[in-house]
Amino acid sequence: MDSQEPTPWQPPSASEPATAKQPQPATWSPAFRPVPTIPLGGVAPPTPDPITTPWWSGPRAPLILLLAAALWLEISSFLRWVSVNGTDGVGRTGGGWRNINGNLSWGPFFAVLALAIVGLTVAAVMEFHRDRCIRLAIGCGVFAIVGCLAQFIDISTAPREMNASAEYGLYSLLLAAGFCVLCGSVALAISSSSSRESLARHRSLP
């Protein structure tokens, strides 16, 4: 038998194109999405700004309303509270700081309560013992309501010949005190709920 010698390797000629492996399209899983490409202009697409909560919304919104109600209560303490039309035909009026006899009335009491609510509300907004400050502000509002009711009772039990009647300032005072209690209660509910959620997230951490 004739033995055949192995054919030596010859480089491909120029007329024969070299074959190259075609690149396969890149694949990606749902967990790893492709990075968006930069357009031809060379400017990357704008990145959306992170969503932030405005300072006047969220849990602080009822606190801002509570601050406004406290200022309303402060202004109402200077308004006219009572009017009297005596049998002599002379009409007299009394306010929060001077009653119908010219003596000091209950205005300073309500003014101090309003200033206390303002200070407690500012402390709550600054996250300084927030729940405790809100509870104290609600207590000041309750004291203001009790004081208003005492004024209404005093006017209604006045002698009939005095013809005493409550004026707009006293009604404004009562509404402001009630609004303080309402806003404080809403703020306390939101704050307590937020505190419970934060505590639950903290306990769920490993």
mmCIF file of C-alpha atoms in Angstrom:
data_model
loop_
_atom_site.group_PDB
_atom_site.id
_atom_site.type_symbol
_atom_site.label_atom_id
_atom_site.label_comp_id
_atom_site.label_asym_id
_atom_site.label_seq_id
_atom_site.Cartn_x
_atom_site.Cartn_y
_atom_site.Cartn_z
ATOM 1 C CA MET A 1 0.000 0.000 0.000
ATOM 2 C CA ASP A 2 1.163 3.492 -0.846
ATOM 3 C CA SER A 3 1.520 5.776 2.163
ATOM 4 C CA GLN A 4 0.138 9.297 1.822
ATOM 5 C CA GLU A 5 2.051 12.143 3.347
ATOM 6 C CA PRO A 6 0.035 14.776 5.296
ATOM 7 C CA THR A 7 -0.631 17.917 3.371
ATOM 8 C CA PRO A 8 1.091 20.923 4.930
ATOM 9 C CA TRP A 9 -1.054 23.865 6.076
ATOM 10 C CA GLN A 10 -1.402 26.630 3.560
ATOM 11 C CA PRO A 11 -2.583 30.161 4.424
ATOM 12 C CA PRO A 12 -5.821 31.215 2.738
ATOM 13 C CA SER A 13 -5.380 33.067 -0.458
ATOM 14 C CA ALA A 14 -6.547 36.627 -0.975
ATOM 15 C CA SER A 15 -9.338 35.425 -3.250
ATOM 16 C CA GLU A 16 -10.859 33.350 -0.484
ATOM 17 C CA PRO A 17 -12.524 35.584 2.178
ATOM 18 C CA ALA A 18 -11.835 34.642 5.736
ATOM 19 C CA THR A 19 -14.868 33.462 7.645
ATOM 20 C CA ALA A 20 -15.499 35.065 11.006
ATOM 21 C CA LYS A 21 -18.030 34.181 13.652
ATOM 22 C CA GLN A 22 -20.972 36.579 13.592
ATOM 23 C CA PRO A 23 -21.648 38.305 16.950
ATOM 24 C CA GLN A 24 -24.749 37.136 18.746
ATOM 25 C CA PRO A 25 -27.327 39.706 19.892
ATOM 26 C CA ALA A 26 -27.011 40.620 23.535
ATOM 27 C CA THR A 27 -29.636 39.194 25.820
ATOM 28 C CA TRP A 28 -30.776 40.475 29.175
ATOM 29 C CA SER A 29 -32.939 39.199 31.962
ATOM 30 C CA PRO A 30 -35.818 41.151 33.474
ATOM 31 C CA ALA A 31 -33.686 41.791 36.563
ATOM 32 C CA PHE A 32 -30.951 43.530 34.531
ATOM 33 C CA ARG A 33 -32.297 45.984 31.986
ATOM 34 C CA PRO A 34 -29.983 47.562 29.432
ATOM 35 C CA VAL A 35 -28.634 51.022 30.061
ATOM 36 C CA PRO A 36 -30.352 53.584 27.795
ATOM 37 C CA THR A 37 -28.084 54.772 25.025
ATOM 38 C CA ILE A 38 -27.040 58.371 24.575
ATOM 39 C CA PRO A 39 -28.647 59.976 21.499
ATOM 40 C CA LEU A 40 -26.635 61.163 18.515
ATOM 41 C CA GLY A 41 -26.468 64.716 19.856
ATOM 42 C CA GLY A 42 -24.316 63.466 22.721
ATOM 43 C CA VAL A 43 -26.731 64.601 25.465
ATOM 44 C CA ALA A 44 -28.084 62.017 27.861
ATOM 45 C CA PRO A 45 -31.838 62.004 28.574
ATOM 46 C CA PRO A 46 -32.768 64.105 31.619
ATOM 47 C CA THR A 47 -33.084 62.287 34.910
ATOM 48 C CA PRO A 48 -36.395 62.928 36.702
ATOM 49 C CA ASP A 49 -36.123 64.748 40.002
ATOM 50 C CA PRO A 50 -36.870 62.709 43.141
ATOM 51 C CA ILE A 51 -40.336 63.166 44.568
ATOM 52 C CA THR A 52 -40.143 65.270 47.704
ATOM 53 C CA THR A 53 -42.897 66.184 50.152
ATOM 54 C CA PRO A 54 -43.452 69.941 50.518
ATOM 55 C CA TRP A 55 -42.969 71.384 53.988
ATOM 56 C CA TRP A 56 -46.596 72.537 54.129
ATOM 57 C CA SER A 57 -48.133 69.117 53.357
ATOM 58 C CA GLY A 58 -48.258 65.786 55.117
ATOM 59 C CA PRO A 59 -48.220 65.645 58.936
ATOM 60 C CA ARG A 60 -47.247 69.324 59.186
ATOM 61 C CA ALA A 61 -50.355 70.606 57.404
ATOM 62 C CA PRO A 62 -52.692 70.431 60.465
ATOM 63 C CA LEU A 63 -49.932 71.997 62.574
ATOM 64 C CA ILE A 64 -49.860 75.001 60.251
ATOM 65 C CA LEU A 65 -53.644 75.266 60.597
ATOM 66 C CA LEU A 66 -53.270 74.978 64.373
ATOM 67 C CA LEU A 67 -50.829 77.884 64.315
ATOM 68 C CA ALA A 68 -53.326 79.967 62.331
ATOM 69 C CA ALA A 69 -56.114 79.057 64.772
ATOM 70 C CA ALA A 70 -53.947 80.169 67.705
ATOM 71 C CA LEU A 71 -53.355 83.536 66.067
ATOM 72 C CA TRP A 72 -57.103 83.784 65.451
ATOM 73 C CA LEU A 73 -57.663 83.106 69.158
ATOM 74 C CA GLU A 74 -55.165 85.819 70.071
ATOM 75 C CA ILE A 75 -56.928 88.407 67.886
ATOM 76 C CA SER A 76 -60.359 87.447 69.229
ATOM 77 C CA SER A 77 -59.279 88.241 72.771
ATOM 78 C CA PHE A 78 -59.127 91.942 71.794
ATOM 79 C CA LEU A 79 -62.556 92.130 70.133
ATOM 80 C CA ARG A 80 -65.918 93.166 71.550
ATOM 81 C CA TRP A 81 -67.511 90.487 73.718
ATOM 82 C CA VAL A 82 -70.678 91.916 75.267
ATOM 83 C CA SER A 83 -73.103 94.788 74.866
ATOM 84 C CA VAL A 84 -75.536 96.130 77.457
ATOM 85 C CA ASN A 85 -78.548 98.387 76.905
ATOM 86 C CA GLY A 86 -79.723 99.537 80.318
ATOM 87 C CA THR A 87 -83.080 100.996 81.281
ATOM 88 C CA ASP A 88 -81.558 104.476 81.191
ATOM 89 C CA GLY A 89 -81.106 104.106 77.432
ATOM 90 C CA VAL A 90 -77.332 104.218 77.641
ATOM 91 C CA GLY A 91 -75.590 101.404 75.774
ATOM 92 C CA ARG A 92 -72.255 100.061 76.884
ATOM 93 C CA THR A 93 -69.927 97.476 75.442
ATOM 94 C CA GLY A 94 -67.216 95.325 76.936
ATOM 95 C CA GLY A 95 -64.306 93.509 75.354
ATOM 96 C CA GLY A 96 -61.737 90.951 76.304
ATOM 97 C CA TRP A 97 -59.517 93.390 78.186
ATOM 98 C CA ARG A 98 -62.086 95.835 79.592
ATOM 99 C CA ASN A 99 -65.556 94.837 80.722
ATOM 100 C CA ILE A 100 -68.600 97.091 80.752
ATOM 101 C CA ASN A 101 -67.473 98.588 84.089
ATOM 102 C CA GLY A 102 -64.004 99.415 82.774
ATOM 103 C CA ASN A 103 -62.283 96.685 84.776
ATOM 104 C CA LEU A 104 -59.871 94.074 83.473
ATOM 105 C CA SER A 105 -61.692 91.147 81.864
ATOM 106 C CA TRP A 106 -60.657 87.636 80.790
ATOM 107 C CA GLY A 107 -58.737 88.758 77.720
ATOM 108 C CA PRO A 108 -55.248 88.167 79.182
ATOM 109 C CA PHE A 109 -56.221 84.591 80.068
ATOM 110 C CA PHE A 110 -57.098 83.780 76.454
ATOM 111 C CA ALA A 111 -54.093 85.708 75.133
ATOM 112 C CA VAL A 112 -51.729 83.625 77.266
ATOM 113 C CA LEU A 113 -53.413 80.417 76.094
ATOM 114 C CA ALA A 114 -53.068 81.507 72.460
ATOM 115 C CA LEU A 115 -49.372 82.311 72.899
ATOM 116 C CA ALA A 116 -48.850 78.946 74.590
ATOM 117 C CA ILE A 117 -50.478 77.184 71.629
ATOM 118 C CA VAL A 118 -48.249 79.119 69.228
ATOM 119 C CA GLY A 119 -45.106 78.111 71.104
ATOM 120 C CA LEU A 120 -46.149 74.460 71.411
ATOM 121 C CA THR A 121 -47.067 74.307 67.732
ATOM 122 C CA VAL A 122 -43.718 75.727 66.665
ATOM 123 C CA ALA A 123 -41.967 73.162 68.862
ATOM 124 C CA ALA A 124 -44.046 70.369 67.298
ATOM 125 C CA VAL A 125 -43.180 71.548 63.787
ATOM 126 C CA MET A 126 -39.492 71.490 64.784
ATOM 127 C CA GLU A 127 -39.943 67.841 65.884
ATOM 128 C CA PHE A 128 -39.280 68.665 69.555
ATOM 129 C CA HIS A 129 -41.378 66.170 71.573
ATOM 130 C CA ARG A 130 -44.027 66.483 68.889
ATOM 131 C CA ASP A 131 -46.777 64.323 70.392
ATOM 132 C CA ARG A 132 -46.379 65.832 73.861
ATOM 133 C CA CYS A 133 -46.487 69.391 72.513
ATOM 134 C CA ILE A 134 -49.605 68.658 70.467
ATOM 135 C CA ARG A 135 -51.375 67.200 73.510
ATOM 136 C CA LEU A 136 -50.526 70.292 75.556
ATOM 137 C CA ALA A 137 -51.792 72.532 72.751
ATOM 138 C CA ILE A 138 -55.064 70.590 72.687
ATOM 139 C CA GLY A 139 -55.333 71.056 76.453
ATOM 140 C CA CYS A 140 -54.902 74.821 76.054
ATOM 141 C CA GLY A 141 -57.674 74.807 73.449
ATOM 142 C CA VAL A 142 -59.981 72.932 75.828
ATOM 143 C CA PHE A 143 -59.288 75.500 78.575
ATOM 144 C CA ALA A 144 -60.139 78.249 76.079
ATOM 145 C CA ILE A 145 -63.455 76.581 75.251
ATOM 146 C CA VAL A 146 -64.317 76.289 78.952
ATOM 147 C CA GLY A 147 -63.494 79.977 79.460
ATOM 148 C CA CYS A 148 -65.717 80.952 76.528
ATOM 149 C CA LEU A 149 -68.615 78.932 77.874
ATOM 150 C CA ALA A 150 -68.148 80.610 81.256
ATOM 151 C CA GLN A 151 -68.462 83.997 79.548
ATOM 152 C CA PHE A 152 -71.652 82.948 77.764
ATOM 153 C CA ILE A 153 -73.123 81.706 81.048
ATOM 154 C CA ASP A 154 -72.185 84.960 82.762
ATOM 155 C CA ILE A 155 -73.953 86.982 80.062
ATOM 156 C CA SER A 156 -77.055 84.797 80.042
ATOM 157 C CA THR A 157 -77.449 85.012 83.833
ATOM 158 C CA ALA A 158 -77.153 88.815 83.923
ATOM 159 C CA PRO A 159 -80.190 90.736 85.256
ATOM 160 C CA ARG A 160 -82.935 91.161 82.703
ATOM 161 C CA GLU A 161 -83.003 94.950 82.988
ATOM 162 C CA MET A 162 -79.409 95.074 81.717
ATOM 163 C CA ASN A 163 -80.375 93.535 78.350
ATOM 164 C CA ALA A 164 -76.918 91.973 78.014
ATOM 165 C CA SER A 165 -76.092 90.112 74.824
ATOM 166 C CA ALA A 166 -72.980 88.399 73.478
ATOM 167 C CA GLU A 167 -71.108 90.164 70.678
ATOM 168 C CA TYR A 168 -69.184 88.873 67.650
ATOM 169 C CA GLY A 169 -65.862 88.774 69.505
ATOM 170 C CA LEU A 170 -67.051 86.115 71.936
ATOM 171 C CA TYR A 171 -68.415 83.934 69.126
ATOM 172 C CA SER A 172 -65.145 84.366 67.267
ATOM 173 C CA LEU A 173 -63.269 83.339 70.403
ATOM 174 C CA LEU A 174 -65.325 80.174 70.769
ATOM 175 C CA LEU A 175 -64.865 79.210 67.118
ATOM 176 C CA ALA A 176 -61.119 79.806 67.295
ATOM 177 C CA ALA A 177 -60.786 77.671 70.427
ATOM 178 C CA GLY A 178 -62.800 74.859 68.844
ATOM 179 C CA PHE A 179 -60.708 75.045 65.691
ATOM 180 C CA CYS A 180 -57.556 74.761 67.800
ATOM 181 C CA VAL A 181 -58.838 71.558 69.387
ATOM 182 C CA LEU A 182 -59.895 70.153 66.002
ATOM 183 C CA CYS A 183 -56.584 70.862 64.265
ATOM 184 C CA GLY A 184 -54.636 69.597 67.243
ATOM 185 C CA SER A 185 -56.609 66.347 67.306
ATOM 186 C CA VAL A 186 -56.008 65.754 63.594
ATOM 187 C CA ALA A 187 -52.308 66.545 63.977
ATOM 188 C CA LEU A 188 -52.022 64.168 66.937
ATOM 189 C CA ALA A 189 -53.744 61.355 65.027
ATOM 190 C CA ILE A 190 -51.416 61.762 62.039
ATOM 191 C CA SER A 191 -48.345 62.044 64.250
ATOM 192 C CA SER A 192 -49.254 58.948 66.269
ATOM 193 C CA SER A 193 -49.876 56.949 63.091
ATOM 194 C CA SER A 194 -46.532 58.044 61.653
ATOM 195 C CA SER A 195 -44.757 57.093 64.881
ATOM 196 C CA ARG A 196 -46.325 53.625 64.858
ATOM 197 C CA GLU A 197 -45.295 53.061 61.243
ATOM 198 C CA SER A 198 -41.718 54.145 61.993
ATOM 199 C CA LEU A 199 -41.590 51.816 65.010
ATOM 200 C CA ALA A 200 -42.938 48.901 62.944
ATOM 201 C CA ARG A 201 -40.301 49.476 60.236
ATOM 202 C CA HIS A 202 -37.584 49.653 62.885
ATOM 203 C CA ARG A 203 -38.675 46.343 64.432
ATOM 204 C CA SER A 204 -38.819 44.635 61.034
ATOM 205 C CA LEU A 205 -35.126 45.356 60.398
ATOM 206 C CA PRO A 206 -32.788 42.399 61.053
#
